[in-house]
Coordinates of C-alpha atoms and ligand atoms in Angstrom, one line a residue:
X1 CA 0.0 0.0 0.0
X2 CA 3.0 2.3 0.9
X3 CA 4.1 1.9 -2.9
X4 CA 0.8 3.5 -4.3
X5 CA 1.7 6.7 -1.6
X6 CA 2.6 9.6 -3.6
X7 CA 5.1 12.2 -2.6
X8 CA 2.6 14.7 -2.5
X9 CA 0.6 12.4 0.3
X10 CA 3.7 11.6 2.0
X11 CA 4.9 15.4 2.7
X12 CA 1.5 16.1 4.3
X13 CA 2.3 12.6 6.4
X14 CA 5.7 14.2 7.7
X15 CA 3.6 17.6 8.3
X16 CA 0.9 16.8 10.3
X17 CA 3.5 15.0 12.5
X18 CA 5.4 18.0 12.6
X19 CA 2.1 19.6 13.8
X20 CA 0.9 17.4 15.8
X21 CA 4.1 16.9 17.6
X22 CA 4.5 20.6 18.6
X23 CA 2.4 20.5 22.4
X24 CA 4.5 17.5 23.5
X25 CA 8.0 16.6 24.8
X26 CA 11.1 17.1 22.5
X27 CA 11.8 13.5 23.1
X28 CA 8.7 12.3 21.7
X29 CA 8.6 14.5 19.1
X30 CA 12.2 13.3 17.9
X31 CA 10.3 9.6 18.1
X32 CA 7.5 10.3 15.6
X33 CA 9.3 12.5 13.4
X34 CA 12.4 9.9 13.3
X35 CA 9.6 6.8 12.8
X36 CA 7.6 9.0 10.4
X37 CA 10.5 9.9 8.2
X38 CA 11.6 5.8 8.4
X39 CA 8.5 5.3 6.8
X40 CA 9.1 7.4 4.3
X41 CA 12.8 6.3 3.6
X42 CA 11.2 2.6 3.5
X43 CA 8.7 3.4 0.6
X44 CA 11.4 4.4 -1.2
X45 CA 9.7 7.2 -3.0
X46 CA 10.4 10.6 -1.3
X47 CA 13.5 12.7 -1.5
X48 CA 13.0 14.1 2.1
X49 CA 16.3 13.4 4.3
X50 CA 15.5 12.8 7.5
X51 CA 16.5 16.3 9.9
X52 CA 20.1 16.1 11.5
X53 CA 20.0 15.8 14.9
X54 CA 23.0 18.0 15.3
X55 CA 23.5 21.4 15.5
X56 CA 27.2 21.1 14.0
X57 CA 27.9 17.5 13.2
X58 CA 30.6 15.8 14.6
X59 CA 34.5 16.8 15.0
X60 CA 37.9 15.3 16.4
X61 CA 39.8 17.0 19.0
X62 CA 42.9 16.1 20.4
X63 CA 41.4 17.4 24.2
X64 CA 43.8 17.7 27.0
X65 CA 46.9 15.4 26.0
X66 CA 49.6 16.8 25.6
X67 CA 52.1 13.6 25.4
X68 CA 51.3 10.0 23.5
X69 CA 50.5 7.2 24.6
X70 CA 51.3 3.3 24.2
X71 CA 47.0 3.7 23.3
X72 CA 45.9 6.8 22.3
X73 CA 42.6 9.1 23.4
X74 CA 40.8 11.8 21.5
X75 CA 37.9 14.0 21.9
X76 CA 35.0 13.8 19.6
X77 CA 32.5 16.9 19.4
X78 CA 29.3 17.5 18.3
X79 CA 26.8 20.2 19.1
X80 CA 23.2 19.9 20.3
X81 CA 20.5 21.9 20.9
X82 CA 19.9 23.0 24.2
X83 CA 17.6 19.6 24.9
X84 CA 18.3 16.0 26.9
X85 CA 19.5 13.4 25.0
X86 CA 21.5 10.1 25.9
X87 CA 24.1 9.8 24.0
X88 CA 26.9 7.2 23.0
X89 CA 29.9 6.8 20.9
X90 CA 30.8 3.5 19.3
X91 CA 34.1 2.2 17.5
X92 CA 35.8 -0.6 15.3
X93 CA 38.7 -1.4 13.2
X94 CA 37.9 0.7 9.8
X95 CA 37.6 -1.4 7.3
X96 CA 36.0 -4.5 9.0
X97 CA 32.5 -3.8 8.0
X98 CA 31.3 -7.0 9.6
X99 CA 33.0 -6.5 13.0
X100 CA 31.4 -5.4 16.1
X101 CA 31.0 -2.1 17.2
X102 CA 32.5 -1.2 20.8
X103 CA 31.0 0.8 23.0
X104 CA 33.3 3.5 24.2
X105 CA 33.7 3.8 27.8
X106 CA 33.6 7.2 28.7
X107 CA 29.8 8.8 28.5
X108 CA 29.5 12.1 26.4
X109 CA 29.5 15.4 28.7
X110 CA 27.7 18.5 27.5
X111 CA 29.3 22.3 28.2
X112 CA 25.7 24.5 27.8
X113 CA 26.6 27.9 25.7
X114 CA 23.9 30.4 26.8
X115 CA 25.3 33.3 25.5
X116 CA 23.2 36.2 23.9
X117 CA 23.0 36.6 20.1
X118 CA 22.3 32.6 19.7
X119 CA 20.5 30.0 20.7
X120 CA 21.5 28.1 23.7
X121 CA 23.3 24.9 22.4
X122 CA 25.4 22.1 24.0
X123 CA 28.7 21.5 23.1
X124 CA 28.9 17.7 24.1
X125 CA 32.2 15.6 24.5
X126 CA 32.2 12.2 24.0
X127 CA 36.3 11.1 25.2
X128 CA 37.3 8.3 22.9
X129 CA 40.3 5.9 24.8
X130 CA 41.9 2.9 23.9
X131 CA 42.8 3.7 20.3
X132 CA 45.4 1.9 18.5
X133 CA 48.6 4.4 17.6
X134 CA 48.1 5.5 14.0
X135 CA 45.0 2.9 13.0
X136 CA 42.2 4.5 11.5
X137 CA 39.5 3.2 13.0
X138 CA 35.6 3.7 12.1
X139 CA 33.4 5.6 14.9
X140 CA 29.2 6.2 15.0
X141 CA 27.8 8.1 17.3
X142 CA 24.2 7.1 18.5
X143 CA 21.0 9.0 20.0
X144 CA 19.7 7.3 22.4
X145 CA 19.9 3.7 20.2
X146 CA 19.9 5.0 16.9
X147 CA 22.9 5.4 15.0
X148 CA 22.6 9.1 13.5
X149 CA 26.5 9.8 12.6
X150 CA 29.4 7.7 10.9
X151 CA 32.4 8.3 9.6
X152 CA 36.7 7.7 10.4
X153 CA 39.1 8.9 13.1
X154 CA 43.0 8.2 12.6
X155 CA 44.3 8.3 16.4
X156 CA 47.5 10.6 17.1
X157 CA 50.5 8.5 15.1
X158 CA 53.5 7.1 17.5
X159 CA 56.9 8.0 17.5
X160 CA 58.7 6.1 14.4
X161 CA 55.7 6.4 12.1
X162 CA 55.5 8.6 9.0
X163 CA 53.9 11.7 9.3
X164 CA 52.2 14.6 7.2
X165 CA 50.5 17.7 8.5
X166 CA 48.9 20.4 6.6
X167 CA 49.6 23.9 8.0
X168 CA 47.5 27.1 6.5
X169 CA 46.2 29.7 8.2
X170 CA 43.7 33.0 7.7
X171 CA 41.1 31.0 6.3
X172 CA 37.6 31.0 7.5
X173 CA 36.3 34.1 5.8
X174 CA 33.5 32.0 3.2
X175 CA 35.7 32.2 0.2
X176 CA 35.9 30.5 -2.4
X177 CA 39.8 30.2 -2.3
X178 CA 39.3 28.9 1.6
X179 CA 37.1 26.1 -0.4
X180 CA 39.8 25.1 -2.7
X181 CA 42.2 25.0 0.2
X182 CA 40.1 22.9 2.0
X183 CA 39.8 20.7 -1.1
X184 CA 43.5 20.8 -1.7
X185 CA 43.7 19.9 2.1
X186 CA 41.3 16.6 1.7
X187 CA 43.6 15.4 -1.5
X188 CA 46.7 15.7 0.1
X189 CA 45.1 12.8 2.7
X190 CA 47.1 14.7 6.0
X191 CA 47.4 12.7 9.2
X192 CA 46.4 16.3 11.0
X193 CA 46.3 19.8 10.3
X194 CA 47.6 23.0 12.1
X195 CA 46.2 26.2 11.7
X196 CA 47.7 29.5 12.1
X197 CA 45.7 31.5 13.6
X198 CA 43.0 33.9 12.2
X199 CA 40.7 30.8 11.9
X200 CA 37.7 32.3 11.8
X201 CA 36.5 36.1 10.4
X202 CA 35.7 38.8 11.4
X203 CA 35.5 38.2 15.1
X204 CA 35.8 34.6 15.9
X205 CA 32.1 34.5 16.9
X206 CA 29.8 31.7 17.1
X207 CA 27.5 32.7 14.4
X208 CA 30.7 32.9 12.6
X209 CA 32.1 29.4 13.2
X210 CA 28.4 28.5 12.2
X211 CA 28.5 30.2 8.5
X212 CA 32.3 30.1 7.6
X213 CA 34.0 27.2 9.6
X214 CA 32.0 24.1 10.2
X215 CA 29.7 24.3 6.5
X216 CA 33.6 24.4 4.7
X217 CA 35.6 21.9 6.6
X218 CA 33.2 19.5 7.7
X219 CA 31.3 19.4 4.0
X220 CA 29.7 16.4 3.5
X221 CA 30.8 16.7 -0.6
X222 CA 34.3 17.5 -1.3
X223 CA 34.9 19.2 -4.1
X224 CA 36.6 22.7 -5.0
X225 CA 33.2 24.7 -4.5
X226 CA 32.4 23.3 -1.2
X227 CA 35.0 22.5 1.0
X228 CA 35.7 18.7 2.5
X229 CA 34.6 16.4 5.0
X230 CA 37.6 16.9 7.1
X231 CA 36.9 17.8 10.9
X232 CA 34.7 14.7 11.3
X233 CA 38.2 12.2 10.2
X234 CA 41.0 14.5 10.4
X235 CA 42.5 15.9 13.4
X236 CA 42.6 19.6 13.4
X237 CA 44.3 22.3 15.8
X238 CA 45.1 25.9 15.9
X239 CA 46.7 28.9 17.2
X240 CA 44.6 31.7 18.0
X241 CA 45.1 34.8 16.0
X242 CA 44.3 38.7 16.5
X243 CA 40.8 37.9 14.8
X244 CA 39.8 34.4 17.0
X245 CA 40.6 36.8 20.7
X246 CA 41.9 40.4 20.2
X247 CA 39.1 42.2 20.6
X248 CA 36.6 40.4 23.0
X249 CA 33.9 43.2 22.9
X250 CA 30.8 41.5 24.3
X251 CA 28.7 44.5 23.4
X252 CA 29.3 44.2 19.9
X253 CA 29.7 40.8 19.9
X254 CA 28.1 39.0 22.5
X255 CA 29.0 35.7 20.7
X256 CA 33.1 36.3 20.7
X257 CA 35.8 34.1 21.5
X258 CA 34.0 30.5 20.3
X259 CA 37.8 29.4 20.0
X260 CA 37.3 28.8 24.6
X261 CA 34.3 27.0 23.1
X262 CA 34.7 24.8 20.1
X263 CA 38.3 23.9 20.6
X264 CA 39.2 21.4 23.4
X265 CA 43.2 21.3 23.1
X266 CA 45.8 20.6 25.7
X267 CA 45.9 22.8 29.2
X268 CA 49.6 22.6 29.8
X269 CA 50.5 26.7 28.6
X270 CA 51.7 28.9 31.0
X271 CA 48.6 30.1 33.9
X272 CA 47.0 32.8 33.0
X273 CA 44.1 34.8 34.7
X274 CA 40.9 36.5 33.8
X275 CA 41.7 40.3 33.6
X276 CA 45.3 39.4 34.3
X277 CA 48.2 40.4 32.3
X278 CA 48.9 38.5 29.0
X279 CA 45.0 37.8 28.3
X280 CA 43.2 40.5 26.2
X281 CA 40.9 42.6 28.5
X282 CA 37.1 42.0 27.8
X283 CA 34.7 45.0 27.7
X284 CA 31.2 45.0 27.0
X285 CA 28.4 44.4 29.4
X286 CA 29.1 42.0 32.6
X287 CA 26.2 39.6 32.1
X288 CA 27.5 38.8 28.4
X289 CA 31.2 38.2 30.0
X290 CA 30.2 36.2 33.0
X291 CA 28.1 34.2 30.0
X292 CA 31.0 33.4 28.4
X293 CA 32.9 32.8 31.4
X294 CA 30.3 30.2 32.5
X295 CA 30.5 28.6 28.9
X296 CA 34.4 28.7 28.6
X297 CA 35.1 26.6 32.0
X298 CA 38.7 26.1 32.7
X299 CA 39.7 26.7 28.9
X300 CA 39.7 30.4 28.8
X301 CA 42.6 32.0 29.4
X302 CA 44.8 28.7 29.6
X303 CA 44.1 27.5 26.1
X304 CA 45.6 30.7 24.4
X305 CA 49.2 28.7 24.6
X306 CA 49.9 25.0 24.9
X307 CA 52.1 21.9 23.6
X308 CA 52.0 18.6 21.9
X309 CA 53.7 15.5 21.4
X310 CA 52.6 13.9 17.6
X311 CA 55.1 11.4 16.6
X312 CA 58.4 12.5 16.3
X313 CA 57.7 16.1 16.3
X314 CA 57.3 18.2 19.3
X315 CA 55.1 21.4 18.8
X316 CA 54.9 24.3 21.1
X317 CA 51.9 26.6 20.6
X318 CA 51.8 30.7 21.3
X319 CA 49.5 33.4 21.3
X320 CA 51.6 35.6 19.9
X321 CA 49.1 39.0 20.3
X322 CA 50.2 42.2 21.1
X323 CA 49.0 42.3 24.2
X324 CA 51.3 39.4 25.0
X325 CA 54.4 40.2 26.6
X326 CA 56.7 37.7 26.0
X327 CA 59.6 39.6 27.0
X328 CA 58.5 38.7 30.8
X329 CA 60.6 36.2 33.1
X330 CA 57.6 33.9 33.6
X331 CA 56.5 33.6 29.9
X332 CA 60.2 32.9 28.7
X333 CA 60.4 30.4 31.5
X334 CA 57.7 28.5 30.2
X335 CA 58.9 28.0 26.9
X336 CA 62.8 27.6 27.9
X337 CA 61.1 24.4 30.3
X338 CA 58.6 23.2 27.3
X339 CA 61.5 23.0 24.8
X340 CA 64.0 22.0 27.0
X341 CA 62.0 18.9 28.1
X342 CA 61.1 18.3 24.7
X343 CA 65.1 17.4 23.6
X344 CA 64.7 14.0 23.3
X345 CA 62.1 14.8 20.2
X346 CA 63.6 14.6 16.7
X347 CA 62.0 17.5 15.6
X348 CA 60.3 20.9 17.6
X349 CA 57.8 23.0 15.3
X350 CA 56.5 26.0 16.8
X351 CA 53.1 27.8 15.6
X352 CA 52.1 31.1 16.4
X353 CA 49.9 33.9 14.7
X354 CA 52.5 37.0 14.0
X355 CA 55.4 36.5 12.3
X356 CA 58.4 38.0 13.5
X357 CA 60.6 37.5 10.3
X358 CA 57.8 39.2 7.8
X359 CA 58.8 41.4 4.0
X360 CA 55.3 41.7 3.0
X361 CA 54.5 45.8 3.9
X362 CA 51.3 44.7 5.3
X363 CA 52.0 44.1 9.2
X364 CA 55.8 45.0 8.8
X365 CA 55.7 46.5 11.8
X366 CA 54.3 43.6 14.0
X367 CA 57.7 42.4 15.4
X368 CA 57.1 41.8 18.8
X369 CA 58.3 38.0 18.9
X370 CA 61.8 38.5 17.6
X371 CA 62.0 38.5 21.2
X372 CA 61.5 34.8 21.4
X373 CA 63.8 34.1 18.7
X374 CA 66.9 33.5 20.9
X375 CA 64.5 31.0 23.2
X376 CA 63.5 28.9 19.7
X377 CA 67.4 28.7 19.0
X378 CA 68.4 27.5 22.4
X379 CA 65.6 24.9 22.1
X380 CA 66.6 23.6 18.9
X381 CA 63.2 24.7 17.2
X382 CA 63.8 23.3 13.2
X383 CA 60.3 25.4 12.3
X384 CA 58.2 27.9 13.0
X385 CA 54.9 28.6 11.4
X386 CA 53.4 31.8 11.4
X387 CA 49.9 33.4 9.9
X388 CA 48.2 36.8 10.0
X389 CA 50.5 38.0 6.6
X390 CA 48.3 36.8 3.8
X391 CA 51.0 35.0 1.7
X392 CA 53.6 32.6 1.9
X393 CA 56.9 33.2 2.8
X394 CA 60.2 31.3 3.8
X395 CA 63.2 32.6 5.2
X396 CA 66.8 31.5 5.1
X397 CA 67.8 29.1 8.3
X398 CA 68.9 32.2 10.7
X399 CA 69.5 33.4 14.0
X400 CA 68.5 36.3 15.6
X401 CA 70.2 38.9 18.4
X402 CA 68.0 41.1 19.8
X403 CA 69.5 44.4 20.1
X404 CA 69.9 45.4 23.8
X405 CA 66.5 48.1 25.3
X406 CA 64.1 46.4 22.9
X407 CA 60.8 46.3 24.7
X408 CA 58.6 43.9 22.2
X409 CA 56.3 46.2 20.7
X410 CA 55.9 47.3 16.9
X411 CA 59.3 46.8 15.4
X412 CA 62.2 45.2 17.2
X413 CA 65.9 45.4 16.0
X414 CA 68.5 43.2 16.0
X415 CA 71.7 41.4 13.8
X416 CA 70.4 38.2 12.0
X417 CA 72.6 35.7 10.6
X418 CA 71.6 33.8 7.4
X419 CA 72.7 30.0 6.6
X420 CA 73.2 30.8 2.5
X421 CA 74.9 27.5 2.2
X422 CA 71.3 25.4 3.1
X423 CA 69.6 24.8 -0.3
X424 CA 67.2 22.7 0.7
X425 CA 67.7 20.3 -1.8
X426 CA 71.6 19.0 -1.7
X427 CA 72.7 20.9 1.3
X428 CA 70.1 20.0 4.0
X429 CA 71.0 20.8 7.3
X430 CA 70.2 23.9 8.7
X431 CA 72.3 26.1 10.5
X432 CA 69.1 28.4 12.2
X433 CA 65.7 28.0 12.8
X434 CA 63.3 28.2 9.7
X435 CA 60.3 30.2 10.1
X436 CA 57.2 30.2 7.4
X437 CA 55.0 32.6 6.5
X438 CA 51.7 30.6 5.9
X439 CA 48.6 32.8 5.6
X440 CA 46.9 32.4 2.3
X441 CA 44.2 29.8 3.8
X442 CA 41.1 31.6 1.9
X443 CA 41.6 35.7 3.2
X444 CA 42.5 38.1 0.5
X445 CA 46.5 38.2 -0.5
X446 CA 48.3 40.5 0.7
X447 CA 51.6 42.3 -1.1
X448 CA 51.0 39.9 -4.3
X449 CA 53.3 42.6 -5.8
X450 CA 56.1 41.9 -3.6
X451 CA 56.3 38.2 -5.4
X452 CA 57.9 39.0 -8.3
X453 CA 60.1 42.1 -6.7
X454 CA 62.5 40.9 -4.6
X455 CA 64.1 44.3 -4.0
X456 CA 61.4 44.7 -1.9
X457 CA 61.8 41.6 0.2
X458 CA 64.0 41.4 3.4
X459 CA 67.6 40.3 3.6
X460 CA 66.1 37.0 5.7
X461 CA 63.5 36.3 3.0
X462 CA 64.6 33.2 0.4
X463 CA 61.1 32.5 -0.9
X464 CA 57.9 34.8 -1.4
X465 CA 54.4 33.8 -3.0
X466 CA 51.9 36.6 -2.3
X467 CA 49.9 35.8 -5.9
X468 CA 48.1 32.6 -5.1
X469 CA 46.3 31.2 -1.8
X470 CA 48.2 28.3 -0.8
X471 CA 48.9 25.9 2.1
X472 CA 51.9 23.9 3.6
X473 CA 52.5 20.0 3.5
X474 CA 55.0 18.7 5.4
X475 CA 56.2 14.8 5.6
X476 CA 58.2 13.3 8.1
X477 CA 60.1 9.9 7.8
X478 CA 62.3 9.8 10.8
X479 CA 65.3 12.4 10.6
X480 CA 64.0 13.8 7.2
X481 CA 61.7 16.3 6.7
X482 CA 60.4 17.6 3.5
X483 CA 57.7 20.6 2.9
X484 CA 55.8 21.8 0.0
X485 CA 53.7 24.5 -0.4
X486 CA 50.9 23.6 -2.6
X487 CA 48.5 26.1 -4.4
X488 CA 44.8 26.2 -3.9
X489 CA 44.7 24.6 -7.5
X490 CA 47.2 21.8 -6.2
X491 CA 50.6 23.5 -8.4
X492 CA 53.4 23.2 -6.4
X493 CA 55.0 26.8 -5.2
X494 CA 57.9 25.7 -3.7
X495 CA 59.8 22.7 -1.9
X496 CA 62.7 21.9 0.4
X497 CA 64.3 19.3 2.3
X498 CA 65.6 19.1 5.8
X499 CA 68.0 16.5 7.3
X500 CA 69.2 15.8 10.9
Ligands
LIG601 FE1 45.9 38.2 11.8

């Protein structure tokens, strides 16, 4: 009888359940509507796709773990609306279609965001444990008993395995070059990906993440006009930039600083305090703040800086804002102790939003952490990746002396010396740190001028691609290291080679 049903018929169906659903609870709304639209999936017949049960779908987080493990743990997220659920994660070799699903221990928690501007939503966190090193692995994530979410996770790789990370940053402005990125991103298959800061325009708000973020890196189609299905597999993390937690102004933007929200990364920076130095002041009106506050638990300030073990590299993460002072003892004491007890890593990246080595004129005079230069030497740092300059940009291996009575602000002087011998292709070990300019994520270019004048550029400056949006691969096989930066239509820009 459901066969002879015509589309027509079934729509009215699924709205006078809609209708009649509206005086009871949520949960037994979700019932009918979910057995309704069953139905309708059974006879086959009507293009109607049953209505997500997410607000955002489902994304990997590395959550507070800074160092490996023999097993590994993750965080999945997803986002709710503000309604009871039980929830449940499951998980099984990828792969083995007829294997079991396991349940995952540890039950999904839910953060409420109440803030004004939006609608109240959970932010729940399911932690996923006992994960083999490096083995993707298929997860589903069920409501109540039904399954309403599939997809992959690869678990953080061990020291020893091969490793590629994608590294782009000033992205998340609805472009279509942040599309192609993302599609270049998806192609190149990464293991993670590091952003640079400046993830999300103009203000790093929720209703921001919502229309620029989520739709273009957790696509479900990947193609050049729409992004990829990346979050959901792939594990992404970030610096914070100027854009993401400058300008906390809860009167303009009562929905501000959604990276203390959506971002669940490791709690191990240097302590910070609300309204303390080193943590950009928040104005607007109290009951907006202490919203946020109340949303951001222990995240906000501590997650502005952190560190990470992923196989054989060690990263170190800043927030390298203006109002940062990273000229003071007990900044510079953290990162002296974070490198230092990372020696025994074959490789220490560092990521951070302002570059401190920069030729493009736009943000020339945002110098402030040359400061740390010396710090990244001692350490042993091989590369540091920078945003907030729209371009890409590689400098010579170099060291830097600060010049004595430089206080860290606007431009900061200094001697450099520049390893001209390194070539990156024959002559592969650096004398110097490296540090990368990569900011053409999906933002406009800036200085696209500058590429083909290198007059203009500084002494430090060996590479310089201002014309094209572009993003930064890099593979690891034990002591060698090799990066490309690829164009958002997938041409190769440039490439080098780095031994130990
Ligand atoms: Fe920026």
């Amino acid at each position: 009888m459901h066969r002879r049903l015509s589309t027509r018929v079934l729509r009215a169906l699924l709205a006078s359940v809609l209708f009649s659903a509206a005086a009871r609870s949520s949960q037994a709304q979700e019932r009918d509507i979910l057995s309704t639209l069953s139905t309708l999936s059974s006879v086959g017949r009507a293009a109607v796709q049953p209505a997500s049960p997410f607000v955002i779908q489902p994304y990997l987080q590395l959550g507070d773990a800074p160092k490996a493990g023999k097993r590994e743990q993750m965080a999945l997220i997803w986002h709710t609306s503000d309604t009871d659920a039980v929830w449940s994660v499951e998980t099984r070799p990828a792969g083995e279609t007829g294997a079991k699903w396991s349940a995952q221990g540890g039950r999904p928690l839910f953060q409420q965001v109440a803030v004004a501007g939006v609608d109240a939503h959970r932010v729940w966190t399911a932690p996923l444990t006992d994960l083999k090193p490096g083995a993707l692995t298929a997860y589903r994530v069920l409501k109540g008993d039904v399954p309403v979410f599939e997809s992959t996770l690869l678990p953080r790789k061990a020291s020893g395995q091969k490793q590629r990370v994608v590294v782009f940053g000033d992205c998340s402005v609805d472009s279509s070059a942040q599309r192609k990125i993302a599609y270049q991103t998806y192609l190149a298959k990464p293991d993670y990906v590091f952003i640079t800061g400046d993830i999300v325009y103009n203000r790093g708000r929720i209703s921001e993440y919502r229309s620029k973020y989520f739709p273009i890196y957790n696509a479900d189609i990947a193609s050049p006009a729409s992004g990829a299905p990346l979050i959901r597999s792939t594990l992404f993390l970030a610096a914070p930039g100027n854009h993401d937690i400058l300008h906390p102004d809860f009167d303009k933007a009562p929905d501000s600083l959604a990276y203390f929200l959506y971002w669940k990364q490791p709690m191990n920076g240097p302590t910070l305090a609300v309204g303390g130095p080193n943590v950009a002041p928040m104005t607007g009106p109290e009951v907006s703040q202490r919203a946020f506050l109340a949303a951001a638990g222990s995240a906000y300030p501590r997650m502005a800086n952190y560190s990470f073990d992923y196989g054989d590299v060690h990263w170190t993460v800043l927030d390298a804002d203006p109002y940062v002072n990273w000229n003071e003892p007990a900044l510079r004491d953290w990162l002296r102790q974070d490198l230092e007890k990372a020696k025994g890593a074959k490789w220490r990246f560092v990521g951070f939003h302002q570059p401190g080595f920069n030729s493009s004129v736009e943000h020339f005079d945002e110098q402030q952490m040359r400061v740390v230069a010396n710090l990244f030497e001692e350490g042993g740092v091989d590369l540091v990746f920078n945003g907030h300059v729209h371009n890409y940009q590689r400098t010579y291996p170099m060291r830097f002396a600060t010049a004595s009575g430089q206080t860290g602000k606007g431009r900061v002087n200094g001697v450099w010396t520049l390893d001209k011998d390194f070539d990156g292709v024959t002559k592969t070990k650096p004398s110097g740190v490296l540090y990368l300019v990569t900011g053409a994520g999906g933002a406009d270019l800036y200085n696209p001028e500058q590429t083909t004048k290198p007059e203009t550029w500084q002494p430090f400056t060996k590479k310089f691609v201002a014309d094209v949006h572009s993003m930064t691969q890099v593979d690891i096989d034990g002591r060698r290291l090799t990066v490309k930066q690829i164009s958002d239509d997938g041409k190769e820009l440039d490439a080098f080679t780095v031994t130990k």
